C-alpha cells in the first residue's frame, strides 16, 4: 500500500505520516528532508541554492548519510530547501529515489507533490492543511523548543512566503490531487488528526 500525504509547511503532515506508518507497519519517507539535504549540500560548498547547476549536482550526489545530518532544520535549511525545490533538475534527480522507496515494500510518504507527481496512483491520498496562524503557532513552538530565538511574527511571515513559493513554482506546484481527501487540522491536536486520518484510510481501502 502506498499512502501519499501532501500539504503546506507546518500543517502536521510529518507527525501524522510517521504515526500512520507505524500503525500500518509501513516504511516512512519524509520527502521534504531530501530537499533540505540537497540545500544543505549546496550551502556546504558556498554555492547559491537558487543556482540550478549547483543544486542539481547536489541532488544527483545525495547519499543516505546526508539524510541523517542534524542541521537539516531551521532558518537556513528551510530557505535553501524551498529554493532548490523549485528547480526542475533537482526534482527530476530525486524522483526515482522516492519512487523506488515507495514501490519496494509500500510506504507512507509526505511532501508537496506525492499524490500529484511522485505517486499519482497511490492507494490513499491525503491533503493535510491548517490555517496560516495555526501553522505559525506550531512551528514557533517547535523552534522555541529547539532553542531558536525567533518571533511568532517572523515565523508566520516565513511560512506565508514559503506558501507562495510552493504554490507558484513551475515545477510541481503545491496543489491537492483531484482525488485526495482533505484533512484540515486547524482545530485538532495530533491525536484527533491521527484518528480522523485512520478513519479516512480505512474507508478508502475497504
JSON list of C-alpha atoms in Angstrom, two decimals:
[
{"chain": "A", "resi": 1, "resn": "UNK", "atom": "CA", "xyz": [0.00, 0.00, 0.00]},
{"chain": "A", "resi": 2, "resn": "UNK", "atom": "CA", "xyz": [1.20, 3.49, -0.85]},
{"chain": "A", "resi": 3, "resn": "UNK", "atom": "CA", "xyz": [-0.18, 6.42, 1.14]},
{"chain": "A", "resi": 4, "resn": "UNK", "atom": "CA", "xyz": [0.58, 9.90, -0.20]},
{"chain": "A", "resi": 5, "resn": "UNK", "atom": "CA", "xyz": [0.34, 12.81, 2.24]},
{"chain": "A", "resi": 6, "resn": "UNK", "atom": "CA", "xyz": [0.74, 16.34, 0.87]},
{"chain": "A", "resi": 7, "resn": "UNK", "atom": "CA", "xyz": [0.24, 19.79, 2.30]},
{"chain": "A", "resi": 8, "resn": "UNK", "atom": "CA", "xyz": [1.89, 23.08, 3.23]},
{"chain": "A", "resi": 9, "resn": "UNK", "atom": "CA", "xyz": [4.65, 23.51, 5.80]},
{"chain": "A", "resi": 10, "resn": "UNK", "atom": "CA", "xyz": [3.76, 23.01, 9.48]},
{"chain": "A", "resi": 11, "resn": "UNK", "atom": "CA", "xyz": [0.32, 21.55, 8.78]},
{"chain": "A", "resi": 12, "resn": "UNK", "atom": "CA", "xyz": [1.23, 18.48, 10.84]},
{"chain": "A", "resi": 13, "resn": "UNK", "atom": "CA", "xyz": [1.68, 16.10, 7.92]},
{"chain": "A", "resi": 14, "resn": "UNK", "atom": "CA", "xyz": [5.07, 14.81, 9.08]},
{"chain": "A", "resi": 15, "resn": "UNK", "atom": "CA", "xyz": [3.86, 13.86, 12.56]},
{"chain": "A", "resi": 16, "resn": "UNK", "atom": "CA", "xyz": [0.75, 12.35, 11.04]},
{"chain": "A", "resi": 17, "resn": "UNK", "atom": "CA", "xyz": [2.65, 10.39, 8.39]},
{"chain": "A", "resi": 18, "resn": "UNK", "atom": "CA", "xyz": [5.02, 8.88, 10.96]},
{"chain": "A", "resi": 19, "resn": "UNK", "atom": "CA", "xyz": [2.12, 7.72, 13.14]},
{"chain": "A", "resi": 20, "resn": "UNK", "atom": "CA", "xyz": [0.23, 6.25, 10.19]},
{"chain": "A", "resi": 21, "resn": "UNK", "atom": "CA", "xyz": [3.34, 4.41, 9.02]},
{"chain": "A", "resi": 22, "resn": "UNK", "atom": "CA", "xyz": [3.90, 2.95, 12.50]},
{"chain": "A", "resi": 23, "resn": "UNK", "atom": "CA", "xyz": [0.25, 1.93, 12.85]},
{"chain": "A", "resi": 24, "resn": "UNK", "atom": "CA", "xyz": [0.20, 0.18, 9.47]},
{"chain": "A", "resi": 25, "resn": "UNK", "atom": "CA", "xyz": [3.76, -1.20, 9.72]},
{"chain": "A", "resi": 26, "resn": "UNK", "atom": "CA", "xyz": [4.86, 0.62, 6.56]},
{"chain": "A", "resi": 27, "resn": "UNK", "atom": "CA", "xyz": [8.17, 2.35, 5.78]},
{"chain": "A", "resi": 28, "resn": "UNK", "atom": "CA", "xyz": [8.08, 6.14, 6.07]},
{"chain": "A", "resi": 29, "resn": "UNK", "atom": "CA", "xyz": [9.84, 8.77, 3.97]},
{"chain": "A", "resi": 30, "resn": "UNK", "atom": "CA", "xyz": [9.85, 12.49, 4.74]},
{"chain": "A", "resi": 31, "resn": "UNK", "atom": "CA", "xyz": [10.49, 13.70, 1.20]},
{"chain": "A", "resi": 32, "resn": "UNK", "atom": "CA", "xyz": [10.99, 17.25, 2.41]},
{"chain": "A", "resi": 33, "resn": "UNK", "atom": "CA", "xyz": [14.14, 16.00, 4.11]},
{"chain": "A", "resi": 34, "resn": "UNK", "atom": "CA", "xyz": [15.57, 15.18, 0.67]},
{"chain": "A", "resi": 35, "resn": "UNK", "atom": "CA", "xyz": [15.28, 18.81, -0.41]},
{"chain": "A", "resi": 36, "resn": "UNK", "atom": "CA", "xyz": [16.67, 20.02, 2.90]},
{"chain": "A", "resi": 37, "resn": "UNK", "atom": "CA", "xyz": [19.68, 17.74, 2.45]},
{"chain": "A", "resi": 38, "resn": "UNK", "atom": "CA", "xyz": [20.21, 18.99, -1.09]},
{"chain": "A", "resi": 39, "resn": "UNK", "atom": "CA", "xyz": [20.01, 22.60, 0.07]},
{"chain": "A", "resi": 40, "resn": "UNK", "atom": "CA", "xyz": [22.46, 21.92, 2.88]},
{"chain": "A", "resi": 41, "resn": "UNK", "atom": "CA", "xyz": [24.94, 20.30, 0.48]},
{"chain": "A", "resi": 42, "resn": "UNK", "atom": "CA", "xyz": [24.79, 23.39, -1.72]},
{"chain": "A", "resi": 43, "resn": "UNK", "atom": "CA", "xyz": [25.39, 25.66, 1.27]},
{"chain": "A", "resi": 44, "resn": "UNK", "atom": "CA", "xyz": [28.32, 23.48, 2.38]},
{"chain": "A", "resi": 45, "resn": "UNK", "atom": "CA", "xyz": [30.26, 24.31, -0.77]},
{"chain": "A", "resi": 46, "resn": "UNK", "atom": "CA", "xyz": [29.41, 28.00, -0.60]},
{"chain": "A", "resi": 47, "resn": "UNK", "atom": "CA", "xyz": [27.10, 27.94, -3.61]},
{"chain": "A", "resi": 48, "resn": "UNK", "atom": "CA", "xyz": [23.69, 29.58, -4.08]},
{"chain": "A", "resi": 49, "resn": "UNK", "atom": "CA", "xyz": [20.75, 27.15, -3.54]},
{"chain": "A", "resi": 50, "resn": "UNK", "atom": "CA", "xyz": [18.89, 29.02, -6.28]},
{"chain": "A", "resi": 51, "resn": "UNK", "atom": "CA", "xyz": [21.60, 28.11, -8.80]},
{"chain": "A", "resi": 52, "resn": "UNK", "atom": "CA", "xyz": [20.22, 25.26, -10.97]},
{"chain": "A", "resi": 53, "resn": "UNK", "atom": "CA", "xyz": [23.59, 23.74, -11.80]},
{"chain": "A", "resi": 54, "resn": "UNK", "atom": "CA", "xyz": [24.85, 23.65, -8.21]},
{"chain": "A", "resi": 55, "resn": "UNK", "atom": "CA", "xyz": [21.54, 22.38, -6.82]},
{"chain": "A", "resi": 56, "resn": "UNK", "atom": "CA", "xyz": [21.07, 19.68, -9.46]},
{"chain": "A", "resi": 57, "resn": "UNK", "atom": "CA", "xyz": [24.63, 18.44, -8.94]},
{"chain": "A", "resi": 58, "resn": "UNK", "atom": "CA", "xyz": [23.98, 18.22, -5.21]},
{"chain": "A", "resi": 59, "resn": "UNK", "atom": "CA", "xyz": [20.74, 16.29, -5.79]},
{"chain": "A", "resi": 60, "resn": "UNK", "atom": "CA", "xyz": [22.46, 13.78, -8.07]},
{"chain": "A", "resi": 61, "resn": "UNK", "atom": "CA", "xyz": [25.16, 13.11, -5.48]},
{"chain": "A", "resi": 62, "resn": "UNK", "atom": "CA", "xyz": [22.83, 12.80, -2.49]},
{"chain": "A", "resi": 63, "resn": "UNK", "atom": "CA", "xyz": [23.51, 9.81, -0.20]},
{"chain": "A", "resi": 64, "resn": "UNK", "atom": "CA", "xyz": [21.54, 8.25, 2.70]},
{"chain": "A", "resi": 65, "resn": "UNK", "atom": "CA", "xyz": [24.16, 9.70, 5.05]},
{"chain": "A", "resi": 66, "resn": "UNK", "atom": "CA", "xyz": [23.05, 13.21, 4.05]},
{"chain": "A", "resi": 67, "resn": "UNK", "atom": "CA", "xyz": [19.57, 12.49, 5.40]},
{"chain": "A", "resi": 68, "resn": "UNK", "atom": "CA", "xyz": [20.96, 11.71, 8.86]},
{"chain": "A", "resi": 69, "resn": "UNK", "atom": "CA", "xyz": [22.50, 15.15, 9.35]},
{"chain": "A", "resi": 70, "resn": "UNK", "atom": "CA", "xyz": [21.39, 17.09, 12.41]},
{"chain": "A", "resi": 71, "resn": "UNK", "atom": "CA", "xyz": [21.40, 20.51, 10.71]},
{"chain": "A", "resi": 72, "resn": "UNK", "atom": "CA", "xyz": [18.53, 19.99, 8.26]},
{"chain": "A", "resi": 73, "resn": "UNK", "atom": "CA", "xyz": [16.02, 22.04, 10.27]},
{"chain": "A", "resi": 74, "resn": "UNK", "atom": "CA", "xyz": [15.92, 25.74, 10.96]},
{"chain": "A", "resi": 75, "resn": "UNK", "atom": "CA", "xyz": [16.12, 29.01, 9.06]},
{"chain": "A", "resi": 76, "resn": "UNK", "atom": "CA", "xyz": [18.99, 28.47, 6.59]},
{"chain": "A", "resi": 77, "resn": "UNK", "atom": "CA", "xyz": [17.99, 24.89, 5.80]},
{"chain": "A", "resi": 78, "resn": "UNK", "atom": "CA", "xyz": [14.31, 25.86, 5.43]},
{"chain": "A", "resi": 79, "resn": "UNK", "atom": "CA", "xyz": [15.11, 28.63, 2.95]},
{"chain": "A", "resi": 80, "resn": "UNK", "atom": "CA", "xyz": [17.59, 26.54, 0.98]},
{"chain": "A", "resi": 81, "resn": "UNK", "atom": "CA", "xyz": [15.12, 23.64, 0.74]},
{"chain": "A", "resi": 82, "resn": "UNK", "atom": "CA", "xyz": [12.45, 25.94, -0.69]},
{"chain": "A", "resi": 83, "resn": "UNK", "atom": "CA", "xyz": [14.91, 27.33, -3.23]},
{"chain": "A", "resi": 84, "resn": "UNK", "atom": "CA", "xyz": [16.22, 24.00, -4.53]},
{"chain": "A", "resi": 85, "resn": "UNK", "atom": "CA", "xyz": [12.71, 22.52, -4.61]},
{"chain": "A", "resi": 86, "resn": "UNK", "atom": "CA", "xyz": [11.73, 24.98, -7.34]},
{"chain": "A", "resi": 87, "resn": "UNK", "atom": "CA", "xyz": [14.42, 23.69, -9.69]},
{"chain": "A", "resi": 88, "resn": "UNK", "atom": "CA", "xyz": [13.19, 21.07, -12.22]},
{"chain": "A", "resi": 89, "resn": "UNK", "atom": "CA", "xyz": [16.57, 19.33, -12.37]},
{"chain": "A", "resi": 90, "resn": "UNK", "atom": "CA", "xyz": [16.55, 18.75, -8.62]},
{"chain": "A", "resi": 91, "resn": "UNK", "atom": "CA", "xyz": [13.03, 17.34, -8.64]},
{"chain": "A", "resi": 92, "resn": "UNK", "atom": "CA", "xyz": [13.90, 15.05, -11.55]},
{"chain": "A", "resi": 93, "resn": "UNK", "atom": "CA", "xyz": [17.01, 13.78, -9.77]},
{"chain": "A", "resi": 94, "resn": "UNK", "atom": "CA", "xyz": [15.03, 12.92, -6.64]},
{"chain": "A", "resi": 95, "resn": "UNK", "atom": "CA", "xyz": [12.01, 11.44, -8.43]},
{"chain": "A", "resi": 96, "resn": "UNK", "atom": "CA", "xyz": [13.38, 7.94, -8.87]},
{"chain": "A", "resi": 97, "resn": "UNK", "atom": "CA", "xyz": [14.73, 7.86, -5.30]},
{"chain": "A", "resi": 98, "resn": "UNK", "atom": "CA", "xyz": [11.23, 8.47, -3.98]},
{"chain": "A", "resi": 99, "resn": "UNK", "atom": "CA", "xyz": [9.50, 6.05, -6.35]},
{"chain": "A", "resi": 100, "resn": "UNK", "atom": "CA", "xyz": [11.97, 3.27, -5.60]},
{"chain": "A", "resi": 101, "resn": "UNK", "atom": "CA", "xyz": [11.47, 3.77, -1.86]},
{"chain": "A", "resi": 102, "resn": "UNK", "atom": "CA", "xyz": [7.70, 3.57, -2.18]},
{"chain": "A", "resi": 103, "resn": "UNK", "atom": "CA", "xyz": [7.41, 0.63, -4.56]},
{"chain": "A", "resi": 104, "resn": "UNK", "atom": "CA", "xyz": [9.87, -1.62, -2.74]},
{"chain": "A", "resi": 105, "resn": "UNK", "atom": "CA", "xyz": [7.60, -2.53, 0.18]},
{"chain": "A", "resi": 106, "resn": "UNK", "atom": "CA", "xyz": [4.82, 0.04, 0.14]},
{"chain": "A", "resi": 107, "resn": "UNK", "atom": "CA", "xyz": [5.24, 3.23, 2.13]},
{"chain": "A", "resi": 108, "resn": "UNK", "atom": "CA", "xyz": [3.83, 6.35, 3.66]},
{"chain": "A", "resi": 109, "resn": "UNK", "atom": "CA", "xyz": [5.39, 9.43, 2.04]},
{"chain": "A", "resi": 110, "resn": "UNK", "atom": "CA", "xyz": [4.78, 13.05, 2.88]},
{"chain": "A", "resi": 111, "resn": "UNK", "atom": "CA", "xyz": [5.72, 16.11, 0.88]},
{"chain": "A", "resi": 112, "resn": "UNK", "atom": "CA", "xyz": [4.30, 18.62, -1.58]},
{"chain": "A", "resi": 113, "resn": "UNK", "atom": "CA", "xyz": [3.79, 16.57, -4.76]},
{"chain": "A", "resi": 114, "resn": "UNK", "atom": "CA", "xyz": [3.48, 12.95, -3.68]},
{"chain": "A", "resi": 115, "resn": "UNK", "atom": "CA", "xyz": [-0.11, 12.46, -4.82]},
{"chain": "A", "resi": 116, "resn": "UNK", "atom": "CA", "xyz": [0.22, 14.56, -7.96]},
{"chain": "A", "resi": 117, "resn": "UNK", "atom": "CA", "xyz": [3.67, 13.73, -9.36]},
{"chain": "A", "resi": 118, "resn": "UNK", "atom": "CA", "xyz": [5.51, 11.00, -7.43]},
{"chain": "A", "resi": 119, "resn": "UNK", "atom": "CA", "xyz": [2.64, 8.54, -6.93]},
{"chain": "A", "resi": 120, "resn": "UNK", "atom": "CA", "xyz": [-0.40, 9.74, -8.89]},
{"chain": "A", "resi": 121, "resn": "UNK", "atom": "CA", "xyz": [-1.87, 6.23, -8.49]},
{"chain": "A", "resi": 122, "resn": "UNK", "atom": "CA", "xyz": [-1.32, 5.99, -4.73]},
{"chain": "A", "resi": 123, "resn": "UNK", "atom": "CA", "xyz": [-3.84, 3.81, -2.87]},
{"chain": "A", "resi": 124, "resn": "UNK", "atom": "CA", "xyz": [-4.67, 6.66, -0.49]},
{"chain": "A", "resi": 125, "resn": "UNK", "atom": "CA", "xyz": [-4.07, 10.38, -0.87]},
{"chain": "A", "resi": 126, "resn": "UNK", "atom": "CA", "xyz": [-4.45, 12.87, 1.97]},
{"chain": "A", "resi": 127, "resn": "UNK", "atom": "CA", "xyz": [-4.05, 16.63, 1.67]},
{"chain": "A", "resi": 128, "resn": "UNK", "atom": "CA", "xyz": [-3.28, 17.94, 5.15]},
{"chain": "A", "resi": 129, "resn": "UNK", "atom": "CA", "xyz": [-3.70, 21.65, 5.77]},
{"chain": "A", "resi": 130, "resn": "UNK", "atom": "CA", "xyz": [-4.38, 24.20, 8.51]},
{"chain": "A", "resi": 131, "resn": "UNK", "atom": "CA", "xyz": [-4.74, 27.97, 8.76]},
{"chain": "A", "resi": 132, "resn": "UNK", "atom": "CA", "xyz": [-1.59, 30.04, 8.43]},
{"chain": "A", "resi": 133, "resn": "UNK", "atom": "CA", "xyz": [-1.99, 31.25, 12.00]},
{"chain": "A", "resi": 134, "resn": "UNK", "atom": "CA", "xyz": [-2.29, 27.72, 13.42]},
{"chain": "A", "resi": 135, "resn": "UNK", "atom": "CA", "xyz": [0.71, 26.53, 11.42]},
{"chain": "A", "resi": 136, "resn": "UNK", "atom": "CA", "xyz": [2.78, 29.51, 12.58]},
{"chain": "A", "resi": 137, "resn": "UNK", "atom": "CA", "xyz": [1.97, 28.80, 16.23]},
{"chain": "A", "resi": 138, "resn": "UNK", "atom": "CA", "xyz": [3.01, 25.17, 15.83]},
{"chain": "A", "resi": 139, "resn": "UNK", "atom": "CA", "xyz": [6.26, 25.96, 14.05]},
{"chain": "A", "resi": 140, "resn": "UNK", "atom": "CA", "xyz": [7.07, 28.74, 16.52]},
{"chain": "A", "resi": 141, "resn": "UNK", "atom": "CA", "xyz": [6.65, 26.35, 19.45]},
{"chain": "A", "resi": 142, "resn": "UNK", "atom": "CA", "xyz": [8.83, 23.78, 17.68]},
{"chain": "A", "resi": 143, "resn": "UNK", "atom": "CA", "xyz": [11.59, 26.32, 17.08]},
{"chain": "A", "resi": 144, "resn": "UNK", "atom": "CA", "xyz": [11.48, 27.62, 20.63]},
{"chain": "A", "resi": 145, "resn": "UNK", "atom": "CA", "xyz": [11.73, 24.03, 21.85]},
{"chain": "A", "resi": 146, "resn": "UNK", "atom": "CA", "xyz": [14.95, 23.70, 19.89]},
{"chain": "A", "resi": 147, "resn": "UNK", "atom": "CA", "xyz": [16.34, 26.84, 21.46]},
{"chain": "A", "resi": 148, "resn": "UNK", "atom": "CA", "xyz": [15.90, 29.13, 18.45]},
{"chain": "A", "resi": 149, "resn": "UNK", "atom": "CA", "xyz": [15.32, 32.81, 19.20]},
{"chain": "A", "resi": 150, "resn": "UNK", "atom": "CA", "xyz": [12.56, 33.78, 16.78]},
{"chain": "A", "resi": 151, "resn": "UNK", "atom": "CA", "xyz": [9.29, 35.70, 16.97]},
{"chain": "A", "resi": 152, "resn": "UNK", "atom": "CA", "xyz": [5.88, 34.36, 16.05]},
{"chain": "A", "resi": 153, "resn": "UNK", "atom": "CA", "xyz": [5.51, 37.18, 13.51]},
{"chain": "A", "resi": 154, "resn": "UNK", "atom": "CA", "xyz": [8.74, 36.20, 11.78]},
{"chain": "A", "resi": 155, "resn": "UNK", "atom": "CA", "xyz": [7.69, 32.55, 11.63]},
{"chain": "A", "resi": 156, "resn": "UNK", "atom": "CA", "xyz": [4.31, 33.45, 10.16]},
{"chain": "A", "resi": 157, "resn": "UNK", "atom": "CA", "xyz": [5.90, 35.69, 7.55]},
{"chain": "A", "resi": 158, "resn": "UNK", "atom": "CA", "xyz": [8.33, 32.92, 6.58]},
{"chain": "A", "resi": 159, "resn": "UNK", "atom": "CA", "xyz": [5.53, 30.38, 6.22]},
{"chain": "A", "resi": 160, "resn": "UNK", "atom": "CA", "xyz": [3.49, 32.78, 4.11]},
{"chain": "A", "resi": 161, "resn": "UNK", "atom": "CA", "xyz": [6.47, 33.28, 1.81]},
{"chain": "A", "resi": 162, "resn": "UNK", "atom": "CA", "xyz": [7.01, 29.52, 1.54]},
{"chain": "A", "resi": 163, "resn": "UNK", "atom": "CA", "xyz": [3.32, 29.00, 0.77]},
{"chain": "A", "resi": 164, "resn": "UNK", "atom": "CA", "xyz": [3.53, 31.49, -2.09]},
{"chain": "A", "resi": 165, "resn": "UNK", "atom": "CA", "xyz": [6.73, 29.94, -3.45]},
{"chain": "A", "resi": 166, "resn": "UNK", "atom": "CA", "xyz": [5.31, 26.40, -3.22]},
{"chain": "A", "resi": 167, "resn": "UNK", "atom": "CA", "xyz": [2.05, 27.33, -4.91]},
{"chain": "A", "resi": 168, "resn": "UNK", "atom": "CA", "xyz": [3.57, 29.35, -7.73]},
{"chain": "A", "resi": 169, "resn": "UNK", "atom": "CA", "xyz": [6.67, 27.40, -8.73]},
{"chain": "A", "resi": 170, "resn": "UNK", "atom": "CA", "xyz": [6.64, 26.00, -12.26]},
{"chain": "A", "resi": 171, "resn": "UNK", "atom": "CA", "xyz": [7.96, 22.57, -11.25]},
{"chain": "A", "resi": 172, "resn": "UNK", "atom": "CA", "xyz": [5.35, 20.55, -9.33]},
{"chain": "A", "resi": 173, "resn": "UNK", "atom": "CA", "xyz": [3.50, 23.36, -7.52]},
{"chain": "A", "resi": 174, "resn": "UNK", "atom": "CA", "xyz": [1.75, 22.54, -4.26]},
{"chain": "A", "resi": 175, "resn": "UNK", "atom": "CA", "xyz": [-1.82, 21.57, -5.08]},
{"chain": "A", "resi": 176, "resn": "UNK", "atom": "CA", "xyz": [-4.19, 18.92, -3.78]},
{"chain": "A", "resi": 177, "resn": "UNK", "atom": "CA", "xyz": [-4.65, 15.95, -6.10]},
{"chain": "A", "resi": 178, "resn": "UNK", "atom": "CA", "xyz": [-8.15, 15.78, -7.55]},
{"chain": "A", "resi": 179, "resn": "UNK", "atom": "CA", "xyz": [-8.81, 12.51, -5.69]},
{"chain": "A", "resi": 180, "resn": "UNK", "atom": "CA", "xyz": [-7.12, 13.50, -2.40]},
{"chain": "A", "resi": 181, "resn": "UNK", "atom": "CA", "xyz": [-9.10, 13.55, 0.84]},
{"chain": "A", "resi": 182, "resn": "UNK", "atom": "CA", "xyz": [-8.82, 16.91, 2.63]},
{"chain": "A", "resi": 183, "resn": "UNK", "atom": "CA", "xyz": [-7.79, 16.95, 6.28]},
{"chain": "A", "resi": 184, "resn": "UNK", "atom": "CA", "xyz": [-7.92, 20.39, 7.92]},
{"chain": "A", "resi": 185, "resn": "UNK", "atom": "CA", "xyz": [-6.09, 20.16, 11.25]},
{"chain": "A", "resi": 186, "resn": "UNK", "atom": "CA", "xyz": [-6.55, 23.79, 12.33]},
{"chain": "A", "resi": 187, "resn": "UNK", "atom": "CA", "xyz": [-8.68, 22.91, 15.35]},
{"chain": "A", "resi": 188, "resn": "UNK", "atom": "CA", "xyz": [-7.22, 19.45, 16.06]},
{"chain": "A", "resi": 189, "resn": "UNK", "atom": "CA", "xyz": [-4.36, 18.19, 18.14]},
{"chain": "A", "resi": 190, "resn": "UNK", "atom": "CA", "xyz": [-2.12, 15.38, 16.86]},
{"chain": "A", "resi": 191, "resn": "UNK", "atom": "CA", "xyz": [-4.31, 12.62, 18.33]},
{"chain": "A", "resi": 192, "resn": "UNK", "atom": "CA", "xyz": [-7.51, 13.94, 16.75]},
{"chain": "A", "resi": 193, "resn": "UNK", "atom": "CA", "xyz": [-5.80, 14.36, 13.36]},
{"chain": "A", "resi": 194, "resn": "UNK", "atom": "CA", "xyz": [-4.46, 10.81, 13.54]},
{"chain": "A", "resi": 195, "resn": "UNK", "atom": "CA", "xyz": [-7.83, 9.33, 14.42]},
{"chain": "A", "resi": 196, "resn": "UNK", "atom": "CA", "xyz": [-9.53, 11.16, 11.56]},
{"chain": "A", "resi": 197, "resn": "UNK", "atom": "CA", "xyz": [-6.81, 10.17, 9.09]},
{"chain": "A", "resi": 198, "resn": "UNK", "atom": "CA", "xyz": [-7.02, 6.50, 10.03]},
{"chain": "A", "resi": 199, "resn": "UNK", "atom": "CA", "xyz": [-10.81, 6.60, 9.62]},
{"chain": "A", "resi": 200, "resn": "UNK", "atom": "CA", "xyz": [-10.39, 8.06, 6.11]},
{"chain": "A", "resi": 201, "resn": "UNK", "atom": "CA", "xyz": [-7.76, 5.46, 5.20]},
{"chain": "A", "resi": 202, "resn": "UNK", "atom": "CA", "xyz": [-9.98, 2.63, 6.46]},
{"chain": "A", "resi": 203, "resn": "UNK", "atom": "CA", "xyz": [-12.93, 3.94, 4.45]},
{"chain": "A", "resi": 204, "resn": "UNK", "atom": "CA", "xyz": [-10.84, 4.32, 1.28]},
{"chain": "A", "resi": 205, "resn": "UNK", "atom": "CA", "xyz": [-9.24, 0.87, 1.49]},
{"chain": "A", "resi": 206, "resn": "UNK", "atom": "CA", "xyz": [-12.34, -1.21, 2.31]}
]
